[in-house]
mmCIF file of C-alpha atoms in Angstrom:
data_model
loop_
_atom_site.group_PDB
_atom_site.id
_atom_site.type_symbol
_atom_site.label_atom_id
_atom_site.label_comp_id
_atom_site.label_asym_id
_atom_site.label_seq_id
_atom_site.Cartn_x
_atom_site.Cartn_y
_atom_site.Cartn_z
ATOM 1 C CA MET A 1 12.938 36.104 -37.074
ATOM 2 C CA THR A 2 16.360 34.599 -36.993
ATOM 3 C CA ILE A 3 16.886 30.872 -35.968
ATOM 4 C CA ILE A 4 18.300 32.198 -32.477
ATOM 5 C CA ARG A 5 16.179 34.601 -31.744
ATOM 6 C CA LYS A 6 13.307 31.602 -32.023
ATOM 7 C CA LEU A 7 15.484 29.530 -29.531
ATOM 8 C CA ALA A 8 15.628 31.958 -27.709
ATOM 9 C CA ALA A 9 11.679 32.365 -27.607
ATOM 10 C CA CYS A 10 10.998 28.883 -27.059
ATOM 11 C CA THR A 11 13.644 29.312 -24.060
ATOM 12 C CA VAL A 12 11.633 31.634 -22.380
ATOM 13 C CA ALA A 13 8.283 29.863 -23.057
ATOM 14 C CA LEU A 14 9.539 26.534 -22.247
ATOM 15 C CA GLY A 15 11.475 28.550 -18.701
ATOM 16 C CA ALA A 16 7.470 29.923 -18.273
ATOM 17 C CA LEU A 17 5.892 26.364 -19.116
ATOM 18 C CA VAL A 18 8.590 25.006 -16.135
ATOM 19 C CA THR A 19 8.309 28.012 -14.130
ATOM 20 C CA ALA A 20 4.394 27.348 -13.756
ATOM 21 C CA THR A 21 4.385 23.930 -13.014
ATOM 22 C CA ALA A 22 7.056 23.950 -10.235
ATOM 23 C CA VAL A 23 3.882 26.782 -9.301
ATOM 24 C CA ILE A 24 1.087 24.571 -9.705
ATOM 25 C CA ALA A 25 2.680 21.628 -7.758
ATOM 26 C CA GLU A 26 3.406 23.623 -4.899
ATOM 27 C CA GLU A 27 0.140 25.124 -4.432
ATOM 28 C CA LYS A 28 -0.781 20.993 -4.215
ATOM 29 C CA PRO A 29 -1.378 20.364 -0.518
ATOM 30 C CA SER A 30 0.342 18.176 0.851
ATOM 31 C CA ILE A 31 -0.884 15.857 3.698
ATOM 32 C CA VAL A 32 2.169 14.128 5.264
ATOM 33 C CA THR A 33 1.007 10.989 7.848
ATOM 34 C CA VAL A 34 3.285 10.621 11.347
ATOM 35 C CA VAL A 35 2.939 6.951 13.200
ATOM 36 C CA LYS A 36 4.244 5.727 15.949
ATOM 37 C CA VAL A 37 7.563 3.875 14.444
ATOM 38 C CA THR A 38 8.883 2.731 11.349
ATOM 39 C CA GLY A 39 9.525 -0.450 10.312
ATOM 40 C CA GLU A 40 6.840 -2.318 12.065
ATOM 41 C CA ASN A 41 4.575 -4.265 10.058
ATOM 42 C CA TRP A 42 1.397 -2.602 11.389
ATOM 43 C CA PHE A 43 2.365 0.784 10.151
ATOM 44 C CA THR A 44 3.750 -0.668 6.816
ATOM 45 C CA ARG A 45 0.639 -1.907 6.006
ATOM 46 C CA MET A 46 -0.830 1.900 6.861
ATOM 47 C CA GLU A 47 1.216 3.040 4.611
ATOM 48 C CA GLU A 48 -0.731 1.003 1.884
ATOM 49 C CA GLY A 49 -3.337 3.105 2.759
ATOM 50 C CA VAL A 50 -2.031 6.270 2.910
ATOM 51 C CA VAL A 51 -0.560 5.618 -0.522
ATOM 52 C CA ALA A 52 -3.384 4.399 -1.952
ATOM 53 C CA TYR A 53 -5.581 8.117 -0.479
ATOM 54 C CA GLY A 54 -3.054 9.494 -3.507
ATOM 55 C CA LYS A 55 -3.207 7.926 -5.564
ATOM 56 C CA ASP A 56 -7.105 7.678 -5.932
ATOM 57 C CA ASN A 57 -7.022 11.155 -5.769
ATOM 58 C CA ALA A 58 -4.501 12.883 -7.692
ATOM 59 C CA ASP A 59 -4.980 16.484 -6.536
ATOM 60 C CA VAL A 60 -3.557 16.075 -2.920
ATOM 61 C CA THR A 61 0.413 14.207 -2.099
ATOM 62 C CA THR A 62 0.262 12.028 0.350
ATOM 63 C CA SER A 63 3.443 10.431 2.912
ATOM 64 C CA GLN A 64 4.282 9.123 5.761
ATOM 65 C CA ILE A 65 7.034 9.266 7.812
ATOM 66 C CA GLY A 66 8.110 7.582 11.566
ATOM 67 C CA PRO A 67 11.129 7.661 14.674
ATOM 68 C CA ALA A 68 13.322 4.412 14.011
ATOM 69 C CA LYS A 69 12.018 3.737 17.179
ATOM 70 C CA ALA A 70 8.808 4.565 19.016
ATOM 71 C CA ASP A 71 9.799 7.406 21.123
ATOM 72 C CA ALA A 72 7.312 10.271 21.842
ATOM 73 C CA ALA A 73 10.523 12.716 21.446
ATOM 74 C CA GLN A 74 11.688 11.507 18.036
ATOM 75 C CA GLN A 75 7.462 12.249 17.172
ATOM 76 C CA ALA A 76 7.496 15.480 18.239
ATOM 77 C CA ARG A 77 10.729 16.559 16.413
ATOM 78 C CA LEU A 78 9.601 14.819 13.023
ATOM 79 C CA ILE A 79 5.959 16.865 13.754
ATOM 80 C CA GLU A 80 8.484 20.273 14.525
ATOM 81 C CA ASP A 81 9.808 19.676 10.442
ATOM 82 C CA LEU A 82 6.498 19.306 8.997
ATOM 83 C CA VAL A 83 5.453 22.295 10.707
ATOM 84 C CA ALA A 84 8.340 24.521 9.730
ATOM 85 C CA LYS A 85 7.874 23.254 5.979
ATOM 86 C CA LYS A 86 4.357 24.061 6.468
ATOM 87 C CA VAL A 87 2.582 21.186 4.988
ATOM 88 C CA SER A 88 -1.071 21.491 4.048
ATOM 89 C CA ALA A 89 -1.842 18.986 6.957
ATOM 90 C CA ILE A 90 -0.709 16.453 9.569
ATOM 91 C CA ALA A 91 -2.351 12.961 10.456
ATOM 92 C CA VAL A 92 -0.607 11.800 13.373
ATOM 93 C CA VAL A 93 -0.902 8.186 16.012
ATOM 94 C CA PRO A 94 0.192 9.632 18.916
ATOM 95 C CA MET A 95 2.771 7.811 20.519
ATOM 96 C CA ASP A 96 2.343 9.931 23.618
ATOM 97 C CA ALA A 97 -1.058 12.549 23.025
ATOM 98 C CA ALA A 98 -0.691 14.576 25.473
ATOM 99 C CA ALA A 99 3.873 14.967 24.934
ATOM 100 C CA LEU A 100 2.250 16.081 21.606
ATOM 101 C CA GLU A 101 -0.362 18.782 22.774
ATOM 102 C CA GLY A 102 1.900 21.826 22.320
ATOM 103 C CA VAL A 103 3.508 20.737 18.956
ATOM 104 C CA LEU A 104 0.341 20.214 17.090
ATOM 105 C CA LYS A 105 -1.026 24.185 18.921
ATOM 106 C CA ARG A 106 1.733 25.482 16.757
ATOM 107 C CA ALA A 107 0.519 23.751 13.566
ATOM 108 C CA ALA A 108 -2.795 24.924 14.064
ATOM 109 C CA GLN A 109 -1.252 28.122 14.107
ATOM 110 C CA ARG A 110 0.480 27.771 11.187
ATOM 111 C CA GLY A 111 -2.991 27.038 9.701
ATOM 112 C CA ILE A 112 -1.743 23.170 9.104
ATOM 113 C CA LYS A 113 -4.765 20.690 9.442
ATOM 114 C CA VAL A 114 -4.262 18.611 11.842
ATOM 115 C CA VAL A 115 -6.518 14.870 12.472
ATOM 116 C CA THR A 116 -5.355 12.567 14.409
ATOM 117 C CA HIS A 117 -5.836 8.585 15.409
ATOM 118 C CA GLU A 118 -6.313 5.945 18.644
ATOM 119 C CA ALA A 119 -6.161 9.875 20.584
ATOM 120 C CA ASP A 120 -9.560 10.590 21.466
ATOM 121 C CA SER A 121 -8.063 12.331 24.206
ATOM 122 C CA MET A 122 -6.185 15.229 22.324
ATOM 123 C CA LYS A 123 -7.391 18.993 22.024
ATOM 124 C CA ASN A 124 -5.061 20.524 18.451
ATOM 125 C CA THR A 125 -6.843 17.896 16.898
ATOM 126 C CA LEU A 126 -9.898 18.961 14.824
ATOM 127 C CA VAL A 127 -10.626 14.900 13.862
ATOM 128 C CA ASP A 128 -9.881 12.210 15.762
ATOM 129 C CA ILE A 129 -10.676 9.274 14.204
ATOM 130 C CA GLU A 130 -11.048 5.844 16.173
ATOM 131 C CA ALA A 131 -11.922 2.371 15.169
ATOM 132 C CA PHE A 132 -14.187 1.540 17.770
ATOM 133 C CA ASP A 133 -15.013 1.981 21.611
ATOM 134 C CA ASN A 134 -12.384 1.691 22.928
ATOM 135 C CA LYS A 135 -13.479 0.759 26.931
ATOM 136 C CA VAL A 136 -16.051 -1.696 24.484
ATOM 137 C CA PHE A 137 -12.770 -3.390 22.932
ATOM 138 C CA GLY A 138 -10.899 -3.284 26.192
ATOM 139 C CA ALA A 139 -13.480 -5.285 27.735
ATOM 140 C CA ARG A 140 -14.199 -8.200 24.185
ATOM 141 C CA PHE A 141 -10.811 -8.396 24.956
ATOM 142 C CA ASN A 142 -10.969 -9.558 29.088
ATOM 143 C CA GLU A 143 -14.388 -11.605 27.909
ATOM 144 C CA LYS A 144 -12.147 -13.604 26.085
ATOM 145 C CA ILE A 145 -9.178 -14.030 28.930
ATOM 146 C CA ALA A 146 -11.809 -14.695 30.999
ATOM 147 C CA GLU A 147 -14.107 -17.515 28.978
ATOM 148 C CA CYS A 148 -10.543 -19.151 28.586
ATOM 149 C CA MET A 149 -9.245 -19.505 32.191
ATOM 150 C CA GLY A 150 -12.663 -20.201 33.919
ATOM 151 C CA LYS A 151 -12.980 -16.542 35.236
ATOM 152 C CA SER A 152 -10.562 -17.534 38.093
ATOM 153 C CA GLY A 153 -6.856 -17.344 37.959
ATOM 154 C CA LYS A 154 -4.427 -14.215 37.725
ATOM 155 C CA TRP A 155 -4.001 -12.437 34.330
ATOM 156 C CA THR A 156 -2.338 -8.949 33.868
ATOM 157 C CA SER A 157 -2.017 -6.766 30.826
ATOM 158 C CA PHE A 158 0.599 -4.996 28.757
ATOM 159 C CA VAL A 159 0.582 -1.361 26.902
ATOM 160 C CA GLY A 160 2.326 0.080 24.212
ATOM 161 C CA SER A 161 3.443 3.033 26.791
ATOM 162 C CA LEU A 162 1.350 4.902 29.031
ATOM 163 C CA GLY A 163 1.492 7.675 26.561
ATOM 164 C CA SER A 164 -0.591 5.631 24.475
ATOM 165 C CA LEU A 165 -4.208 5.929 25.243
ATOM 166 C CA THR A 166 -6.155 3.764 23.406
ATOM 167 C CA HIS A 167 -3.580 0.719 25.224
ATOM 168 C CA VAL A 168 -3.972 2.142 28.280
ATOM 169 C CA GLN A 169 -8.138 2.403 27.440
ATOM 170 C CA TRP A 170 -7.890 -1.017 26.694
ATOM 171 C CA ALA A 171 -6.309 -1.999 29.192
ATOM 172 C CA ASP A 172 -8.839 0.008 31.814
ATOM 173 C CA GLY A 173 -11.515 -1.897 30.031
ATOM 174 C CA GLY A 174 -10.716 -4.936 30.456
ATOM 175 C CA ALA A 175 -9.747 -4.010 34.222
ATOM 176 C CA GLU A 176 -13.377 -2.826 34.233
ATOM 177 C CA ASN A 177 -14.690 -6.249 32.550
ATOM 178 C CA ALA A 178 -12.357 -8.547 34.822
ATOM 179 C CA LYS A 179 -14.988 -7.363 38.124
ATOM 180 C CA LYS A 180 -17.429 -9.048 36.954
ATOM 181 C CA TYR A 181 -15.732 -11.991 38.084
ATOM 182 C CA PRO A 182 -13.804 -12.495 41.967
ATOM 183 C CA GLU A 183 -11.888 -14.738 41.427
ATOM 184 C CA MET A 184 -9.923 -13.496 38.487
ATOM 185 C CA GLU A 185 -6.810 -11.319 39.755
ATOM 186 C CA LEU A 186 -5.050 -8.546 38.008
ATOM 187 C CA VAL A 187 -1.264 -8.887 39.013
ATOM 188 C CA SER A 188 1.192 -6.245 36.956
ATOM 189 C CA GLU A 189 -1.405 -4.050 34.808
ATOM 190 C CA LYS A 190 -0.111 -2.303 32.151
ATOM 191 C CA ASN A 191 3.553 -3.734 31.178
ATOM 192 C CA GLU A 192 4.641 -0.895 28.527
ATOM 193 C CA SER A 193 6.736 -2.453 25.800
ATOM 194 C CA PHE A 194 7.016 0.863 24.100
ATOM 195 C CA ASN A 195 5.900 -1.545 21.078
ATOM 196 C CA ASP A 196 9.124 -3.424 20.480
ATOM 197 C CA ALA A 197 8.316 -7.201 20.686
ATOM 198 C CA ASN A 198 11.888 -8.105 22.219
ATOM 199 C CA LYS A 199 11.147 -5.846 24.966
ATOM 200 C CA ALA A 200 7.491 -7.881 25.907
ATOM 201 C CA TYR A 201 9.242 -10.794 25.412
ATOM 202 C CA GLU A 202 11.339 -10.327 28.598
ATOM 203 C CA LYS A 203 8.713 -8.442 30.481
ATOM 204 C CA ALA A 204 6.524 -11.981 29.837
ATOM 205 C CA ARG A 205 9.586 -13.450 30.612
ATOM 206 C CA GLU A 206 9.921 -11.691 33.744
ATOM 207 C CA ILE A 207 6.494 -12.019 34.770
ATOM 208 C CA LEU A 208 5.884 -15.853 34.120
ATOM 209 C CA ARG A 209 9.363 -16.472 36.561
ATOM 210 C CA LYS A 210 7.701 -13.918 39.324
ATOM 211 C CA TYR A 211 3.716 -15.788 38.717
ATOM 212 C CA PRO A 212 4.811 -19.009 37.662
ATOM 213 C CA ASP A 213 0.589 -19.526 38.129
ATOM 214 C CA ILE A 214 -0.434 -16.876 35.964
ATOM 215 C CA LYS A 215 -3.019 -18.351 33.532
ATOM 216 C CA GLY A 216 -3.878 -14.407 31.063
ATOM 217 C CA PHE A 217 -2.346 -11.718 29.278
ATOM 218 C CA GLN A 218 -3.791 -9.013 27.574
ATOM 219 C CA GLY A 219 -1.402 -7.097 24.791
ATOM 220 C CA GLY A 220 -1.876 -3.539 23.677
ATOM 221 C CA SER A 221 0.548 -2.164 21.289
ATOM 222 C CA ALA A 222 0.774 -4.588 18.028
ATOM 223 C CA VAL A 223 3.000 -6.950 18.746
ATOM 224 C CA ASP A 224 2.937 -7.120 22.507
ATOM 225 C CA VAL A 225 1.256 -11.031 21.371
ATOM 226 C CA ILE A 226 4.233 -11.486 19.934
ATOM 227 C CA GLY A 227 6.497 -10.940 22.522
ATOM 228 C CA ILE A 228 4.337 -12.829 25.029
ATOM 229 C CA GLY A 229 3.512 -16.111 22.544
ATOM 230 C CA ARG A 230 7.338 -16.081 22.207
ATOM 231 C CA ALA A 231 7.919 -16.636 26.184
ATOM 232 C CA VAL A 232 4.674 -18.778 26.220
ATOM 233 C CA GLU A 233 5.774 -21.242 23.747
ATOM 234 C CA GLU A 234 10.028 -21.295 25.042
ATOM 235 C CA ALA A 235 8.174 -22.062 29.299
ATOM 236 C CA GLY A 236 5.697 -24.633 27.464
ATOM 237 C CA LEU A 237 3.097 -23.321 28.805
ATOM 238 C CA GLN A 238 0.516 -22.859 25.838
ATOM 239 C CA ASP A 239 -1.811 -24.967 27.546
ATOM 240 C CA LYS A 240 -1.619 -23.043 30.500
ATOM 241 C CA THR A 241 -1.757 -19.717 29.802
ATOM 242 C CA CYS A 242 -4.418 -17.191 27.435
ATOM 243 C CA VAL A 243 -2.917 -14.877 25.321
ATOM 244 C CA PHE A 244 -5.173 -12.378 23.640
ATOM 245 C CA GLY A 245 -4.269 -8.170 22.016
ATOM 246 C CA ILE A 246 -4.058 -6.917 19.152
ATOM 247 C CA GLY A 247 -1.455 -8.444 16.070
ATOM 248 C CA LEU A 248 -1.428 -8.817 12.466
ATOM 249 C CA PRO A 249 -2.570 -12.576 11.674
ATOM 250 C CA LYS A 250 1.129 -12.920 9.319
ATOM 251 C CA ASP A 251 2.930 -11.461 12.834
ATOM 252 C CA THR A 252 1.361 -13.902 14.323
ATOM 253 C CA GLY A 253 0.257 -16.895 12.728
ATOM 254 C CA SER A 254 2.722 -19.339 13.825
ATOM 255 C CA TYR A 255 1.746 -18.579 17.826
ATOM 256 C CA LEU A 256 -1.866 -18.852 16.672
ATOM 257 C CA GLU A 257 -1.142 -22.334 15.231
ATOM 258 C CA SER A 258 1.597 -23.743 18.394
ATOM 259 C CA GLY A 259 -1.539 -21.776 20.241
ATOM 260 C CA ALA A 260 0.969 -19.948 22.538
ATOM 261 C CA VAL A 261 -1.295 -17.332 21.197
ATOM 262 C CA ASP A 262 -5.452 -17.945 21.246
ATOM 263 C CA GLY A 263 -6.428 -15.171 19.493
ATOM 264 C CA ILE A 264 -6.017 -11.594 17.673
ATOM 265 C CA SER A 265 -8.237 -8.839 17.097
ATOM 266 C CA PHE A 266 -7.165 -5.788 15.191
ATOM 267 C CA TRP A 267 -8.231 -3.350 12.533
ATOM 268 C CA ASP A 268 -6.906 -3.030 9.469
ATOM 269 C CA PRO A 269 -4.463 -0.813 9.532
ATOM 270 C CA LYS A 270 -4.520 0.263 5.458
ATOM 271 C CA ASP A 271 -7.991 1.618 6.103
ATOM 272 C CA ALA A 272 -7.462 3.328 8.986
ATOM 273 C CA GLY A 273 -4.327 5.239 6.306
ATOM 274 C CA PHE A 274 -6.925 5.978 3.846
ATOM 275 C CA VAL A 275 -9.513 7.088 6.617
ATOM 276 C CA MET A 276 -7.063 9.297 8.299
ATOM 277 C CA ASN A 277 -6.215 10.531 4.884
ATOM 278 C CA LYS A 278 -9.753 10.982 3.358
ATOM 279 C CA VAL A 279 -10.632 13.228 6.832
ATOM 280 C CA ALA A 280 -7.947 14.981 6.148
ATOM 281 C CA ASP A 281 -8.544 16.358 2.404
ATOM 282 C CA MET A 282 -12.187 16.754 3.613
ATOM 283 C CA VAL A 283 -11.145 19.535 6.130
ATOM 284 C CA LEU A 284 -8.545 20.841 3.695
ATOM 285 C CA LYS A 285 -11.509 21.500 1.433
ATOM 286 C CA GLY A 286 -13.715 22.609 4.014
ATOM 287 C CA GLU A 287 -15.989 19.717 4.083
ATOM 288 C CA GLU A 288 -18.445 18.537 6.628
ATOM 289 C CA ILE A 289 -17.864 15.621 9.063
ATOM 290 C CA LYS A 290 -21.335 14.178 9.843
ATOM 291 C CA ASP A 291 -22.814 11.613 11.917
ATOM 292 C CA GLY A 292 -23.384 8.849 9.410
ATOM 293 C CA MET A 293 -21.512 8.999 6.906
ATOM 294 C CA ASP A 294 -19.964 6.675 4.826
ATOM 295 C CA LEU A 295 -16.062 7.079 4.483
ATOM 296 C CA GLY A 296 -15.537 4.166 1.469
ATOM 297 C CA VAL A 297 -14.016 1.285 3.718
ATOM 298 C CA PRO A 298 -15.629 -1.225 5.889
ATOM 299 C CA GLY A 299 -16.097 -0.674 9.751
ATOM 300 C CA TYR A 300 -16.092 2.674 8.659
ATOM 301 C CA GLU A 301 -19.814 3.015 6.612
ATOM 302 C CA LYS A 302 -21.697 4.089 8.706
ATOM 303 C CA VAL A 303 -19.065 6.525 11.994
ATOM 304 C CA THR A 304 -20.528 8.315 14.818
ATOM 305 C CA VAL A 305 -19.517 11.461 15.058
ATOM 306 C CA LYS A 306 -19.383 13.163 18.812
ATOM 307 C CA LYS A 307 -17.734 16.674 20.688
ATOM 308 C CA GLY A 308 -13.503 16.298 21.544
ATOM 309 C CA ALA A 309 -11.872 16.820 24.194
ATOM 310 C CA GLY A 310 -10.775 20.602 22.293
ATOM 311 C CA GLU A 311 -12.742 22.562 19.683
ATOM 312 C CA GLY A 312 -12.628 19.326 17.570
ATOM 313 C CA VAL A 313 -15.075 16.743 16.898
ATOM 314 C CA ILE A 314 -13.482 12.921 17.096
ATOM 315 C CA LEU A 315 -15.254 9.949 14.437
ATOM 316 C CA VAL A 316 -15.908 6.522 15.915
ATOM 317 C CA GLY A 317 -16.347 3.406 13.430
ATOM 318 C CA GLN A 318 -17.015 -0.378 14.000
ATOM 319 C CA ALA A 319 -14.021 -2.194 12.443
ATOM 320 C CA TRP A 320 -12.756 -4.676 14.663
ATOM 321 C CA VAL A 321 -11.938 -8.647 12.884
ATOM 322 C CA ASP A 322 -11.294 -11.508 15.235
ATOM 323 C CA VAL A 323 -9.679 -14.296 14.082
ATOM 324 C CA ASN A 324 -7.578 -17.801 15.852
ATOM 325 C CA LYS A 325 -6.227 -20.342 14.402
ATOM 326 C CA SER A 326 -8.703 -21.591 12.230
ATOM 327 C CA ASN A 327 -9.369 -18.122 10.352
ATOM 328 C CA TYR A 328 -6.020 -15.913 10.330
ATOM 329 C CA SER A 329 -4.880 -17.230 6.674
ATOM 330 C CA GLN A 330 -8.221 -15.696 5.711
ATOM 331 C CA TYR A 331 -6.301 -12.257 5.584
ATOM 332 C CA PRO A 332 -3.181 -11.505 4.096
ATOM 333 C CA PHE A 333 -1.004 -9.274 6.267
#
């Protein structure tokens, strides 16, 4: 065989190898996590869990995307694009669960596996993952507010949006808990911040003007307490108000130190991102999602599984963490 023929044969073989490698890469299942908004620290932390699952499991690819601002329509368009690309699985944290039912139904019809987080009313999901019982969680917030307020006075609640199901459940859980205390008065409930700390700040300022004697604030989105804390601090009301809500230690540390925020609770978004991708991978592999199983991260060692709103199931952990000024610095996020 001449040198030219040998080179030609090597080229053909190399081309075949590249083609085979490309086919293998294409066949590797892809799990895409779609969050409410990109750039918020909560979801930046969540992406760490998404990436970690992909690194630990080389047989799948994992990635995270989200709209530039917290908007249900923009989130739906991102999912429509993923449906067109026929990714293997989509893991969604919905901005508005009801608004995504149609596009997630189309995803399922095209054979894409769908799992969700913070959306236990969704019908078009195979598994919805909840870090805990949401109404119980909301009641826990309110109990802390009630104790801080001396169980009397005006209080209010915030949500990322009225379409953010878990936020509404936390607000409702808080309102139900407050009924135990007849001297507590809920005013201007479920203020929408649209996951924007500046909007939460403006809304909190408005409430402080309207109700100058208000004592309690319950935050819903992960940035509400930042905006509320800023408004309280500017007004010099740290010693006259009680602010509790979802948040991350690094985001709220300065307000915990000043007393403008009294306490926060959270579940680690990194763990939630990891669990969403693990469950999506299990679904892709046809593995059973069963009551009592251990998903390998704190708060999800013995999960509860119950029937969902549609054909799927709801998986519930017990992953909450409570922090205040005394211990927030123990958490590096």
